[in-house]
Short mmCIF file of C-alpha atoms in Angstrom, two decimals:
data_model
loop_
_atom_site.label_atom_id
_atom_site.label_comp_id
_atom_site.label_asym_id
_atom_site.label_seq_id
_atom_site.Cartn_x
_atom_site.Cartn_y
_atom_site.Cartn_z
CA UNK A 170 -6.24 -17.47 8.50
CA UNK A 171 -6.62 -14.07 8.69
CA UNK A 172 -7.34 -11.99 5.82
CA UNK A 173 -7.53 -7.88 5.60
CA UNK A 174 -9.06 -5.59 3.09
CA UNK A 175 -9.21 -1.74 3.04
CA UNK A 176 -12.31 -0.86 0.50
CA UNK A 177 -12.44 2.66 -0.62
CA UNK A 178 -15.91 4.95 -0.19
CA UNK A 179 -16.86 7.95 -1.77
CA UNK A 180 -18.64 10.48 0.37
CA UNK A 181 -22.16 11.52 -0.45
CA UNK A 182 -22.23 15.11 1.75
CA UNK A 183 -19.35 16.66 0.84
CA UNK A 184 -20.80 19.77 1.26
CA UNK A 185 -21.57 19.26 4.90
CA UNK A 186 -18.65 17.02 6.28
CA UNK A 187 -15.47 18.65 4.25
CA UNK A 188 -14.90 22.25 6.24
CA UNK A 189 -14.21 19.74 9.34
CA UNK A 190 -12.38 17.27 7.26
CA UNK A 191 -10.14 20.17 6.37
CA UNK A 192 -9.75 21.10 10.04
CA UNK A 193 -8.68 17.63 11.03
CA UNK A 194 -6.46 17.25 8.23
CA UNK A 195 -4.75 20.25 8.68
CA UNK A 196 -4.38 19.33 12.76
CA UNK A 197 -3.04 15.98 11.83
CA UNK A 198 -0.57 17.88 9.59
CA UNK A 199 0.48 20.05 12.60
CA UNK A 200 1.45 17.28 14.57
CA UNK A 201 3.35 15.11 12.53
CA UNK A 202 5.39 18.50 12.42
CA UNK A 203 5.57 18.85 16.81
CA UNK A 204 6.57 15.34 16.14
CA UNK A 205 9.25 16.02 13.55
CA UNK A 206 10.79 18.85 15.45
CA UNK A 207 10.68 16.81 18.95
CA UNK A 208 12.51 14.17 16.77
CA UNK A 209 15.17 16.74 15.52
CA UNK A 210 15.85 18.00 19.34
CA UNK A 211 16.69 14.86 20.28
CA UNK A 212 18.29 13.76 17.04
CA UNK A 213 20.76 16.86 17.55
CA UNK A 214 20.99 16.45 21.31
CA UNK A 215 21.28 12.20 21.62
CA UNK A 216 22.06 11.34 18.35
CA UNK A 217 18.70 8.98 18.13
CA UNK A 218 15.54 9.27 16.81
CA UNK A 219 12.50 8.64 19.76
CA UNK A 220 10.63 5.88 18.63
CA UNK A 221 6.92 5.90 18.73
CA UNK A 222 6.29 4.93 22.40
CA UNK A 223 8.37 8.07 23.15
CA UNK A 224 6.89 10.29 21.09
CA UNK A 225 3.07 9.43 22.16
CA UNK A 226 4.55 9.96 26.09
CA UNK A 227 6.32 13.11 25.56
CA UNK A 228 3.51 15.01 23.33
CA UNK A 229 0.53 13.73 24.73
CA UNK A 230 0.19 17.18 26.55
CA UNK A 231 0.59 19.39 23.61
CA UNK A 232 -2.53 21.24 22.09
CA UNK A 233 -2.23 19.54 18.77
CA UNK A 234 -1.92 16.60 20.37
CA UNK A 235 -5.42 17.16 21.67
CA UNK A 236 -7.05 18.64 18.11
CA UNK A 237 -7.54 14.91 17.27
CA UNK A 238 -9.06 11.80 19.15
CA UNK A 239 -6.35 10.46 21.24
CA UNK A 240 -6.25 7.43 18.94
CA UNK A 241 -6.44 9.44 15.83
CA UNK A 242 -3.31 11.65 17.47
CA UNK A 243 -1.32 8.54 18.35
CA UNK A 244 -1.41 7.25 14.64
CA UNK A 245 0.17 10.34 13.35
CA UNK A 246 3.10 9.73 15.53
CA UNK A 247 3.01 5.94 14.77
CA UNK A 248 3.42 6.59 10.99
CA UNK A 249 6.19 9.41 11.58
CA UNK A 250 8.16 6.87 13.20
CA UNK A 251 7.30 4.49 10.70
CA UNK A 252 8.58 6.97 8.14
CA UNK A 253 11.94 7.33 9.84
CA UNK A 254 12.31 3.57 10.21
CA UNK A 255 12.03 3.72 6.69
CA UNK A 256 14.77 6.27 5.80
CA UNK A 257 16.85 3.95 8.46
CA UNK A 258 16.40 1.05 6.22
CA UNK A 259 17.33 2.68 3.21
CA UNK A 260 20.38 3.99 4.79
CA UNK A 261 21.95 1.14 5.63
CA UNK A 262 20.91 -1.39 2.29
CA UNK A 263 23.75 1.48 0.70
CA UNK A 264 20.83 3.80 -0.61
CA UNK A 265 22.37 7.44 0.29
CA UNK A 266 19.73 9.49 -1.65
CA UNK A 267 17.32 8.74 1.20
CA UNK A 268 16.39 11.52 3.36
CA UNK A 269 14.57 11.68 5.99
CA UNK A 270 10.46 12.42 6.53
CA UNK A 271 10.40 15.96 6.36
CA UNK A 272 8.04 18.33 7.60
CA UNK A 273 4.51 18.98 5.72
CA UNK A 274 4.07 22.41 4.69
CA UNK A 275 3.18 23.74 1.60
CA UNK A 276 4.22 28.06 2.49
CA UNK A 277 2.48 29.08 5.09
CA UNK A 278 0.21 26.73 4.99
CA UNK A 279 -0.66 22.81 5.92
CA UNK A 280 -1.57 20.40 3.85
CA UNK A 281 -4.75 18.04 4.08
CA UNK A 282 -3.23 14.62 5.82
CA UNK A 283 -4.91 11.39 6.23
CA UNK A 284 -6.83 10.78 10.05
CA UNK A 285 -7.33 7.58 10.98
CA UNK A 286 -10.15 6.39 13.52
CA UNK A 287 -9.74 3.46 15.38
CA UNK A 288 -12.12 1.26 17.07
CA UNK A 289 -13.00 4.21 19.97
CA UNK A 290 -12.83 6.88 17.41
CA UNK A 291 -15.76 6.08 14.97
CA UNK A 292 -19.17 4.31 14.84
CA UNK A 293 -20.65 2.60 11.49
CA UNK A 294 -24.09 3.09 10.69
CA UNK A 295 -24.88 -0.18 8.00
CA UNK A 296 -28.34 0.67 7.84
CA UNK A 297 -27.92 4.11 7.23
CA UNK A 298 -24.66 3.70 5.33
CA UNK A 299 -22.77 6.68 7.28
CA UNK A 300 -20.27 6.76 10.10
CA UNK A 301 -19.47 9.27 12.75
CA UNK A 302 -16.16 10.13 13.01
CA UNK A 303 -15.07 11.64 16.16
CA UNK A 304 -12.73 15.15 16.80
CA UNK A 305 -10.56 16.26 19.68
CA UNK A 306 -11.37 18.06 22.39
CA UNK A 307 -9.50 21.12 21.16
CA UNK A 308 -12.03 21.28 18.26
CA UNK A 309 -15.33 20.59 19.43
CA UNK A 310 -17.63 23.07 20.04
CA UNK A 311 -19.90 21.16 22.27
CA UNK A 312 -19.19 18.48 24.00
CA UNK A 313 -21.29 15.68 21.63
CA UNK A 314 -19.82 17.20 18.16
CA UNK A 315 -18.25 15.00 15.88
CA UNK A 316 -18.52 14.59 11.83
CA UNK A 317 -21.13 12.34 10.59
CA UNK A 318 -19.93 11.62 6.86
CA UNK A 319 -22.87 9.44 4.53
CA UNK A 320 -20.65 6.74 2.06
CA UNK A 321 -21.49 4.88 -0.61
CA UNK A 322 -19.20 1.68 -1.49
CA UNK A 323 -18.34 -0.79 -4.86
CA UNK A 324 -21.69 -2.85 -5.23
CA UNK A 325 -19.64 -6.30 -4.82
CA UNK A 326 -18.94 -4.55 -1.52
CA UNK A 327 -20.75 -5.58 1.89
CA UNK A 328 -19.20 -4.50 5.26
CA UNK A 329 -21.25 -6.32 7.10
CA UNK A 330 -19.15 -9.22 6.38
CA UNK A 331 -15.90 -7.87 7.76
CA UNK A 332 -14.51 -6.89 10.96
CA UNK A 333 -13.46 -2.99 10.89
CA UNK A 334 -10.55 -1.99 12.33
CA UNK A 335 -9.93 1.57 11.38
CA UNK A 336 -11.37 4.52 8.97
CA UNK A 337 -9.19 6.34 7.32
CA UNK A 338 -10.37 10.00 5.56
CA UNK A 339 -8.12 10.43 2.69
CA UNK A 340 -7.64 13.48 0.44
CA UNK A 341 -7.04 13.01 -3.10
CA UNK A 342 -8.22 14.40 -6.14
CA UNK A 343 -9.29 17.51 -4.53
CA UNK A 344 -12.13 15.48 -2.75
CA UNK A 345 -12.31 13.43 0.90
CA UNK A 346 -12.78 9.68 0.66
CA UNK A 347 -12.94 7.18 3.15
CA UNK A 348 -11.19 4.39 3.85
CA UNK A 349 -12.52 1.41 5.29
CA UNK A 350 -9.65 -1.17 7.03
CA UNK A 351 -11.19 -4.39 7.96
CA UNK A 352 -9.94 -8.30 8.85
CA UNK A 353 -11.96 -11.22 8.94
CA UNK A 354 -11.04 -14.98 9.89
CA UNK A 355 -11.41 -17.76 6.89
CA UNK A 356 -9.95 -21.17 6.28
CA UNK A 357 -10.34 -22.46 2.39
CA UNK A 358 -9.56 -25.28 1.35
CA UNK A 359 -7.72 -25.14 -1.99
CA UNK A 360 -9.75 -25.77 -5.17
CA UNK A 361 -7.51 -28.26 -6.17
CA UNK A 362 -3.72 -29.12 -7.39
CA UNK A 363 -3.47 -28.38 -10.18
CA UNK A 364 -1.24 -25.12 -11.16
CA UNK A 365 -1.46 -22.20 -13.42
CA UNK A 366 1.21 -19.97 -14.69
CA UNK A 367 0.81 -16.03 -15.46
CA UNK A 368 3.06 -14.25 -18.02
CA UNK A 369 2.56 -10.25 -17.60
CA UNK A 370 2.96 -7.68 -20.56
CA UNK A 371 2.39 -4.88 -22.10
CA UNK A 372 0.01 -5.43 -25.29
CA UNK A 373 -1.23 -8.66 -23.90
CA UNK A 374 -1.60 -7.85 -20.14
CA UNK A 375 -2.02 -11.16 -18.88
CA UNK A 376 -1.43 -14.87 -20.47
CA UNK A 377 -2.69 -17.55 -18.45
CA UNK A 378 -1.62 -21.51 -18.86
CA UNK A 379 -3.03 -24.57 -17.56
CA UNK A 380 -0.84 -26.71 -19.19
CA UNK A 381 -3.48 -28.05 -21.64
CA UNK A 382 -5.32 -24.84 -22.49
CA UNK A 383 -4.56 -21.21 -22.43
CA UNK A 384 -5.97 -17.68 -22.35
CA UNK A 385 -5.07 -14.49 -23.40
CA UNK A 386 -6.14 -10.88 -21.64
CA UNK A 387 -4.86 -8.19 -24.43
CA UNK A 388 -4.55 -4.50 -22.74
CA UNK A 389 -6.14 -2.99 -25.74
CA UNK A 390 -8.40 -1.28 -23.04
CA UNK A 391 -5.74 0.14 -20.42
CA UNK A 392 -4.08 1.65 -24.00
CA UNK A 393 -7.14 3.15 -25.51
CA UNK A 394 -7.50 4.84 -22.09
CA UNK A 395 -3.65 6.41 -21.96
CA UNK A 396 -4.60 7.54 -25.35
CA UNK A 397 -8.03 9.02 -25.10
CA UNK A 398 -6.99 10.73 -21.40
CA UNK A 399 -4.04 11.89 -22.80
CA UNK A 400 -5.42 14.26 -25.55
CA UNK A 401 -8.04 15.39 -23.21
CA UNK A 402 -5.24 16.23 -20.75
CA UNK A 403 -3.51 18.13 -23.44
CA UNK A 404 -6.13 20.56 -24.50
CA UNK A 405 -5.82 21.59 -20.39
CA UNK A 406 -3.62 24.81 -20.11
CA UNK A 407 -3.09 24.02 -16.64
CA UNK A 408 -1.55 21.49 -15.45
CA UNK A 409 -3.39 21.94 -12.23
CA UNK A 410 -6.68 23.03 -13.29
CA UNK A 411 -9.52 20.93 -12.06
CA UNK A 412 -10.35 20.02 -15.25
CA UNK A 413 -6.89 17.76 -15.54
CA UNK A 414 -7.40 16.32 -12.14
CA UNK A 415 -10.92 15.05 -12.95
CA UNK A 416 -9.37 13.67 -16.01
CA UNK A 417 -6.86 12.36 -14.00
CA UNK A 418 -9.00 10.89 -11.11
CA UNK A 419 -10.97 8.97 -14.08
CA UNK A 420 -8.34 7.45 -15.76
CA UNK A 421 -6.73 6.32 -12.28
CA UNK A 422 -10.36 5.06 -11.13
CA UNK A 423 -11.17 3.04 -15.01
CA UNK A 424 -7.67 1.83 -14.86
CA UNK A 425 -8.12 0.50 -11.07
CA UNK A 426 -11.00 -1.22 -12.07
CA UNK A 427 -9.53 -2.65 -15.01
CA UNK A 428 -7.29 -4.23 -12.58
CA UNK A 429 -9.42 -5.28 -10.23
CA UNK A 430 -11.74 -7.02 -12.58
CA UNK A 431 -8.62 -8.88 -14.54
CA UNK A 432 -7.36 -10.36 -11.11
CA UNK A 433 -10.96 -11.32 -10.07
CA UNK A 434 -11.82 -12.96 -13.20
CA UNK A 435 -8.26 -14.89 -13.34
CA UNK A 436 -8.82 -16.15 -10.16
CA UNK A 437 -12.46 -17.41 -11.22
CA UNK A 438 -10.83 -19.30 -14.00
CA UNK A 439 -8.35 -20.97 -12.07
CA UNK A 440 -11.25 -22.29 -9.21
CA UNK A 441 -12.80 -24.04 -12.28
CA UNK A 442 -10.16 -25.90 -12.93
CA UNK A 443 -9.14 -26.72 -9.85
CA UNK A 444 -5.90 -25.12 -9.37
CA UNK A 445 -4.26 -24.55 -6.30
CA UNK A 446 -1.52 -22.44 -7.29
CA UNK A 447 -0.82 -19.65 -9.59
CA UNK A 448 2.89 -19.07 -10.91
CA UNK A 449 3.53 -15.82 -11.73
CA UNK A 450 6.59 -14.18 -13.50
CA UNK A 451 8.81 -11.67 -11.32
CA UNK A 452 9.05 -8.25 -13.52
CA UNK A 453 10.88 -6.28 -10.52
CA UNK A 454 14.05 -5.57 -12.71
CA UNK A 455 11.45 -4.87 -16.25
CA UNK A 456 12.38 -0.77 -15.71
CA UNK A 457 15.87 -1.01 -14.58
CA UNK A 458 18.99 -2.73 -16.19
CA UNK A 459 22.05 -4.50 -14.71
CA UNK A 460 23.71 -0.99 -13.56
CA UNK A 461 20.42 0.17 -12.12
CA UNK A 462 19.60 2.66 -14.97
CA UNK A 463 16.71 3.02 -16.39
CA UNK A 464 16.06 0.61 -19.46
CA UNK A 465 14.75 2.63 -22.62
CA UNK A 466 12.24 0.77 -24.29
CA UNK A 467 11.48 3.38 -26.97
CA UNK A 468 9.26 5.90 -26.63
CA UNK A 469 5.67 4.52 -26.72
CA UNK A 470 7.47 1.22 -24.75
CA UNK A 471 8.64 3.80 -21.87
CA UNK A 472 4.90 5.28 -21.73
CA UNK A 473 2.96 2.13 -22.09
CA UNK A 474 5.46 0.63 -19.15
CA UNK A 475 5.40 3.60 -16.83
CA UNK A 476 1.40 3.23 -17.10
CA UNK A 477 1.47 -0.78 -16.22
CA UNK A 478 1.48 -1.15 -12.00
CA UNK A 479 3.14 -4.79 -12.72
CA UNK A 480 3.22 -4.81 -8.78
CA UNK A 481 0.31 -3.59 -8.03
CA UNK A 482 -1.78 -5.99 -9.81
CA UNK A 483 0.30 -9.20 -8.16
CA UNK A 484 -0.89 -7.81 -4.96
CA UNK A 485 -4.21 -7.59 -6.01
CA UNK A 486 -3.95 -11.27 -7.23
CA UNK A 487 -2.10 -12.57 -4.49
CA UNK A 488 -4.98 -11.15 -1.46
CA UNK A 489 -7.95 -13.04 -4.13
CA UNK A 490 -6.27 -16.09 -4.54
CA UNK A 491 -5.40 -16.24 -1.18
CA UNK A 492 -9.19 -15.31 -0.02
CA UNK A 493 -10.13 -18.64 -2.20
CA UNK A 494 -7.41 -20.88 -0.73
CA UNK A 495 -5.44 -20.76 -3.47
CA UNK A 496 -1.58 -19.37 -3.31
CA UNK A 497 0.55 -17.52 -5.00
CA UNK A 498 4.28 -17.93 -6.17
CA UNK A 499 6.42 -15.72 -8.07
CA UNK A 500 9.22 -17.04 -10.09
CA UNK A 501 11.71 -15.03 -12.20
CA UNK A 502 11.40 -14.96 -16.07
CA UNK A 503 14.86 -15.80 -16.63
CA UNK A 504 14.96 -17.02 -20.08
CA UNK A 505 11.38 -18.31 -20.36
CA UNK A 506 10.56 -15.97 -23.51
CA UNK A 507 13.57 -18.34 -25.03
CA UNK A 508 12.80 -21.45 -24.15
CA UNK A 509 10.34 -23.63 -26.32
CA UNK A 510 7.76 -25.29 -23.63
CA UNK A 511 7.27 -28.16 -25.90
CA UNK A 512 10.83 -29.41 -25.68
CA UNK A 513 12.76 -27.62 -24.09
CA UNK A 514 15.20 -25.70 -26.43
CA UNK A 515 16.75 -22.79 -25.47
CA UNK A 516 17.21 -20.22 -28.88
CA UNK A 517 16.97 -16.56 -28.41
CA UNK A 518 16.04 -16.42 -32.18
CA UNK A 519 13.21 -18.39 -32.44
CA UNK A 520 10.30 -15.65 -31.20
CA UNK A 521 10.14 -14.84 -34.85
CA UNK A 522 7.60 -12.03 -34.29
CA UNK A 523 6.32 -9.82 -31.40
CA UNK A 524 3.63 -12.24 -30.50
CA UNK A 525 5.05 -15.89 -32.15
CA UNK A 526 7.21 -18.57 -31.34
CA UNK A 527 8.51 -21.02 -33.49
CA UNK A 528 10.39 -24.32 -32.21
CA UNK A 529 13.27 -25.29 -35.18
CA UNK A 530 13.95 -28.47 -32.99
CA UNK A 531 10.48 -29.57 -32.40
CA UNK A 532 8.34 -27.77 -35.16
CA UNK A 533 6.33 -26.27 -32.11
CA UNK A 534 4.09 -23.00 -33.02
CA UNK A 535 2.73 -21.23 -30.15
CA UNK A 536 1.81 -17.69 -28.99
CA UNK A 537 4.98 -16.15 -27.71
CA UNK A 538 3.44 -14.96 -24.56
CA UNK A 539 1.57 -18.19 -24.00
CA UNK A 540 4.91 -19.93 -24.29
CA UNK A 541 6.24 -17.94 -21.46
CA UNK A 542 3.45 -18.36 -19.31
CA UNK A 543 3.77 -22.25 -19.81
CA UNK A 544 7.49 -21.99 -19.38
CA UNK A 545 6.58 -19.99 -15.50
CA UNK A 546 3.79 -22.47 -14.79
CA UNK A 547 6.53 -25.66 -15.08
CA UNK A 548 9.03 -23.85 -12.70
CA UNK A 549 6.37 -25.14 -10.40
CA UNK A 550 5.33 -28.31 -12.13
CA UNK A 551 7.62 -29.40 -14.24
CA UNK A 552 6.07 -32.71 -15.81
CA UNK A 553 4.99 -31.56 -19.23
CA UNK A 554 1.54 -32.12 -20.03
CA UNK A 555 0.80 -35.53 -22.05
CA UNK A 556 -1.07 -33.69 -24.32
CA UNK A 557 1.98 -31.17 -26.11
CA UNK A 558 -0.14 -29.94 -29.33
CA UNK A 559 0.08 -26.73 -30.52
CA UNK A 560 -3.59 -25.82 -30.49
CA UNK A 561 -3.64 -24.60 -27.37
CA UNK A 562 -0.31 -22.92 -27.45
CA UNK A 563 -1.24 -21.35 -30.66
CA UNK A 564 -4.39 -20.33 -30.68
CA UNK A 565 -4.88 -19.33 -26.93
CA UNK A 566 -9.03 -18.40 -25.54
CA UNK A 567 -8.90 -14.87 -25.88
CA UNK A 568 -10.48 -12.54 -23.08
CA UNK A 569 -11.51 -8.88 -23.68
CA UNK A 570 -13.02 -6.31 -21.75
CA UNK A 571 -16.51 -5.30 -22.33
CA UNK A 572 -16.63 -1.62 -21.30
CA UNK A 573 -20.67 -1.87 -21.10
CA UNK A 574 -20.49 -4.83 -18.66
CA UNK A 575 -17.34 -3.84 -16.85
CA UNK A 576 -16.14 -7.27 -16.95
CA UNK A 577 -13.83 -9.93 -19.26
CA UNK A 578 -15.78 -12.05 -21.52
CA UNK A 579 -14.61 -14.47 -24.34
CA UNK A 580 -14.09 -12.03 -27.49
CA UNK A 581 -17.04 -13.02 -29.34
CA UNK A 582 -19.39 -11.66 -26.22
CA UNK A 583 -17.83 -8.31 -26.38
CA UNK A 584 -19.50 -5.26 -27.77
CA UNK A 585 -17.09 -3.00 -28.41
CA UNK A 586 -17.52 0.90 -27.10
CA UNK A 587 -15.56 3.95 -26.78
CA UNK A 588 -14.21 5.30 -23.52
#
């Protein structure tokens, strides 16, 4: 099985390396626009849009084409035929708001767009921790030029155990980073087969059930951040000054970690205990009602929601799960917030408070969000557990982040700190 990773880098000589970042940002910029107006002349002329083979054949020749390494050039075109795709598969699902990729300007000017650098287009340095990164003819000034940029990756990170495929420079937060996109080959086995289930919130992140034991992850840390980023953000008169998008850039870096680390550590938990899959609930439709409208969940429900990347974190889950043999199923959460996992009983009335269930037909007293997470887990397995008491349904393990360590720890090993 094949497995593929892309692991962000900062760059360590800005100063040097971003004056010809800019320039091949701004060239890969210009040709996704030759590209897009090629693609209107023959959109106006044909009625089709030239898919990617055409437009490498027909604008190989142009002088943008050559302001990049061929490879670099011939990914530009790839992902504006890509993009159209896309629109082309919005289109006909019924989704008339699409438009079409347009063409990147910002007045007279272009913005930064990513480059990618395939195999022939850069050489890694591990010892040295830097790659070269190579331009187009067009701008070279001798015939050896090319950007050497120095990176430093994530600790946990080591590239030497990965096969790269492609750099990427990527502009964002008013900075270059780099982009490393690698594969490797692996075959684990599973840890065992036993199964987990995952119910996703909002004040509780995460619950996680076994089926005879059960932790909680509370998101006390993901809201302290919204808060304390949000003040500073409000003292900014400008709403593009670089003090917001530093404070922006920090709160999108703490809460990636946050994310990172939660995933990791669930999937540590569940190799202990040998489980060889994790259910988790589907939240696709949490932000939309029946009509497609947006649901209003009040106003610190709408803000706490919009700040919770529900998807982004089952991805995350999925790729580390998968990476330890173990996979990953996602089930809708139809009614499990209802249903008591002890018996059975379906009563909308019986969540008695925002975080506690209570059974009428059974006498069962759990944590409400346990409850659903035990209620996804049996979707998968659904022989209840021999052992149905309420201790661990009730009184859950809790989890919390420790800001000093950067990791999730059992609450009583958490020193509390401000962000």
């Amino acid at each position: 099985m094949r497995i593929h990773r892309t692991f962000e880098a900062s760059i360590t000589n800005p100063r040097q390396v971003s004056d010809d970042l800019d320039q091949l940002g701004r060239a890969a910029s210009k040709l996704w626009n030759v590209g897009r107006y090629y693609a209107q002349e023959q959109w106006d002329e044909t009625g089709e849009i030239p898919d990617d083979g055409e437009l490498k054949s027909e604008l190989k020749g142009h002088e943008r084409y050559t302001d990049l390494h061929s490879q670099s050039s011939q990914r530009v075109l790839e992902e504006l035929a890509e993009a159209f795709n896309g629109w082309f598969t919005k289109r006909r699902n019924g989704d008339s708001r699409a438009r079409p990729p347009g063409y990147r300007k910002r007045g007279d000017s272009h913005p930064r767009s990513t480059v990618s650098f395939k195999a022939a287009g850069f050489k890694q340095d591990a010892q040295f921790t830097r790659v070269r990164l190579s331009k187009g003819r067009n701008l070279k000034e001798h015939r050896s030029d090319f950007v050497l940029c120095e990176y430093e990756l994530r600790p946990d990170v080591d590239l030497s155990e990965w096969d790269i495929q492609q750099v990427r420079t990527v502009h964002k937060y008013d900075e270059w980073r780099l982009h490393f996109v690698c594969r490797k080959s692996i075959d684990p086995d599973p840890p065992g087969d036993e199964t987990a289930g995952i119910d996703l919130g909002i004040s509780n992140v995460a619950a996680l059930s076994f089926g005879g034991e059960s932790i909680l992850f509370p998101g006390n840390a993901l809201k302290e951040d919204e808060y304390y980023f949000g003040r500073k953000k409000a003292k900014c008169d400008d709403s593009r000054s670089n003090e917001r998008l530093r404070l922006d850039r920090k709160r999108t870096e703490r809460r990636t970690h946050f994310l990172h680390t939660l995933s990791k550590h669930i999937v540590s938990e569940c190799v202990e205990r040998d489980v060889g899959t994790i259910v988790i609930g589907d939240l696709g439709g949490i932000r939309d009602d029946d009509t497609g409208e947006s649901r209003n969940w009040g106003k610190h429900g709408n803000l706490d929601l919009h700040g919770w990347a529900f998807d982004r974190f089952t991805s995350m889950l999925e790729y580390k799960a998968e990476a330890e043999g173990i996979d990953l199923t996602v089930e809708s959460e139809r009614d499990t917030s209802k249903t008591c996992s002890a018996c059975e009983t379906k009563d909308g009335t019986q969540r008695v408070e925002r975080g506690l269930y209570v059974c009428e037909e059974c006498d069962t007293v759990a944590n409400a969000d346990v409850n659903g997470a035990e209620n996804i887990r049996r979707k998968v397995t659904p022989s209840p557990s021999e052992d149905r008491s309420n201790g661990w349904l009730a009184q859950p393990t809790v989890h919390l982040f420790d800001r000093n360590e950067g990791r999730f720890a059992p609450r009583e090993q958490v020193v509390d700190c401000k962000p």
